[in-house]
Short mmCIF file of C-alpha atoms in Angstrom, two decimals:
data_model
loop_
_atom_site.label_atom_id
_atom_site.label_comp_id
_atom_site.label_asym_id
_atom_site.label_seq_id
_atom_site.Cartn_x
_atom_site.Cartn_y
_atom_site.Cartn_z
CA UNK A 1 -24.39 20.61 15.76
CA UNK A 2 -22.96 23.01 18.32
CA UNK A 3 -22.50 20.31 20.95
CA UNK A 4 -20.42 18.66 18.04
CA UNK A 5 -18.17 21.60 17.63
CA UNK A 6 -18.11 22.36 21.17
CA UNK A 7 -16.26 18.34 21.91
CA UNK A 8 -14.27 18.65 18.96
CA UNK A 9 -12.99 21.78 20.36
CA UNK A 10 -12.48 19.93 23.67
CA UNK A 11 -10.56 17.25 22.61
CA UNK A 12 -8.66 19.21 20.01
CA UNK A 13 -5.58 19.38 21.69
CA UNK A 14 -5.20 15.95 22.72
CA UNK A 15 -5.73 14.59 18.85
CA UNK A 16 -2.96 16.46 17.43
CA UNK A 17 -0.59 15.68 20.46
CA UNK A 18 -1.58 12.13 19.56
CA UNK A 19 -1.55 12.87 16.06
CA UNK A 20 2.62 14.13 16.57
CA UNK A 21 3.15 11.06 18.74
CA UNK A 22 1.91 8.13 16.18
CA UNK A 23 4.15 10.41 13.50
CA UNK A 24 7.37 9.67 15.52
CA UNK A 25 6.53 6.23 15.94
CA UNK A 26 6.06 5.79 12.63
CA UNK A 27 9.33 7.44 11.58
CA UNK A 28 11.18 5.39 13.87
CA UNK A 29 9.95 2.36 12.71
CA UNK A 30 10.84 3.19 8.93
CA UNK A 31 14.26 4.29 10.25
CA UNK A 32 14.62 1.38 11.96
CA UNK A 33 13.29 -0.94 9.01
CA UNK A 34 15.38 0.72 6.62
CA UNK A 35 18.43 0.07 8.94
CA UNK A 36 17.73 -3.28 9.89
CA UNK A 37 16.95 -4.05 5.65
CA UNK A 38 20.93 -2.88 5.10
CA UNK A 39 22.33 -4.45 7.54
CA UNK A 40 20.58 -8.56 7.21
CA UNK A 41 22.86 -8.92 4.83
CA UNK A 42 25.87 -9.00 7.46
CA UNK A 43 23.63 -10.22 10.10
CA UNK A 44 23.03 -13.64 7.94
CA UNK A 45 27.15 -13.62 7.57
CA UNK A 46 27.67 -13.26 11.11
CA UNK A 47 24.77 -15.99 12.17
CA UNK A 48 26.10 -18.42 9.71
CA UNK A 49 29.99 -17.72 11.16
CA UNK A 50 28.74 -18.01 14.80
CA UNK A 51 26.68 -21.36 14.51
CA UNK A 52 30.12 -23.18 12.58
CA UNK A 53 27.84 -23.86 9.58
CA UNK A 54 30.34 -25.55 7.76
CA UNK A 55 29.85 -25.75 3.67
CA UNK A 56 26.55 -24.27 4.21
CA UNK A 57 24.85 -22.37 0.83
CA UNK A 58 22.63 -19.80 1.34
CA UNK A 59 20.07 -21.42 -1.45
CA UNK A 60 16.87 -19.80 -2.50
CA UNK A 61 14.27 -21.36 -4.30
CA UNK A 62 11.96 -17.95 -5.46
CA UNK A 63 13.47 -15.37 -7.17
CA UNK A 64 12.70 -12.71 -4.76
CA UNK A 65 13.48 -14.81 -1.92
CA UNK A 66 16.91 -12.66 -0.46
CA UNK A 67 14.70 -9.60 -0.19
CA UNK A 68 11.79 -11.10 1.44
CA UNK A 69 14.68 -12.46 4.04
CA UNK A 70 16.12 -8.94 3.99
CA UNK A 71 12.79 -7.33 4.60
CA UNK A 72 11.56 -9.76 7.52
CA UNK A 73 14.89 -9.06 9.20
CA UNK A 74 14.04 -5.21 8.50
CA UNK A 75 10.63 -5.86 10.28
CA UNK A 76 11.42 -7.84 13.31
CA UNK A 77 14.62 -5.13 13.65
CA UNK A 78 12.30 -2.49 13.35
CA UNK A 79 9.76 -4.28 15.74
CA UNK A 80 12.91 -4.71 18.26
CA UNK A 81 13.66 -1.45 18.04
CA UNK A 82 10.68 0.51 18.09
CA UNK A 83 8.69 -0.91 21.39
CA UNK A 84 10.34 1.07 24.06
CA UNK A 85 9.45 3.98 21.82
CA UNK A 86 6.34 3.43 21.51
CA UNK A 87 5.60 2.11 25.41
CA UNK A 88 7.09 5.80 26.62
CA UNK A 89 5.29 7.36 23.76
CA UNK A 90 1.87 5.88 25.34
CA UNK A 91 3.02 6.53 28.91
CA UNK A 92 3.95 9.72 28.18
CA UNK A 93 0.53 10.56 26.75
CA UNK A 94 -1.60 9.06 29.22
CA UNK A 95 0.45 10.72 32.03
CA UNK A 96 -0.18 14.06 29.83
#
């Protein structure tokens, strides 16, 4: 059990710097989600005005269908947004 303790002890420091890293990460991408989730709404407007869609209705057949737009739009912003984050993030560790 003491050989155990004694890795755990090694490798310590490098879990919880790892551990702070995959936090950030995470908070970024919910930033980022919740950002790009507030602002599909005006992203749809703007690709709708830029393709000259004319008399085009934004239908939906589901009930929930606007917010499962809204939240794909949230993920693939939050995807966008988050990669060079997370590719210094694992640079930056590896490097540590």
């Amino acid at each position: 059990m003491t050989e155990i303790d004694g890795k755990l002890k090694e490798f310590m420091p490098f879990i919880r710097e790892l551990s702070s890293r995959l936090y950030s990460v995470a908070l970024c991408f919910a930033v980022s989600f919740v950002v790009g989730f507030l602002i599909s709404g005006p992203l749809i407007r703007f690709g709708v005005s830029v393709f000259k869609f004319k008399d085009v209705l934004l239908a939906t057949t589901q009930p929930f269908q606007l917010i499962d737009l809204a939240m794909d739009i949230g993920i693939f912003f939050a995807c966008i947004c988050t990669t060079p984050f997370v590719v210094y993030h694992v640079y930056s560790f590896i490097g540590a």
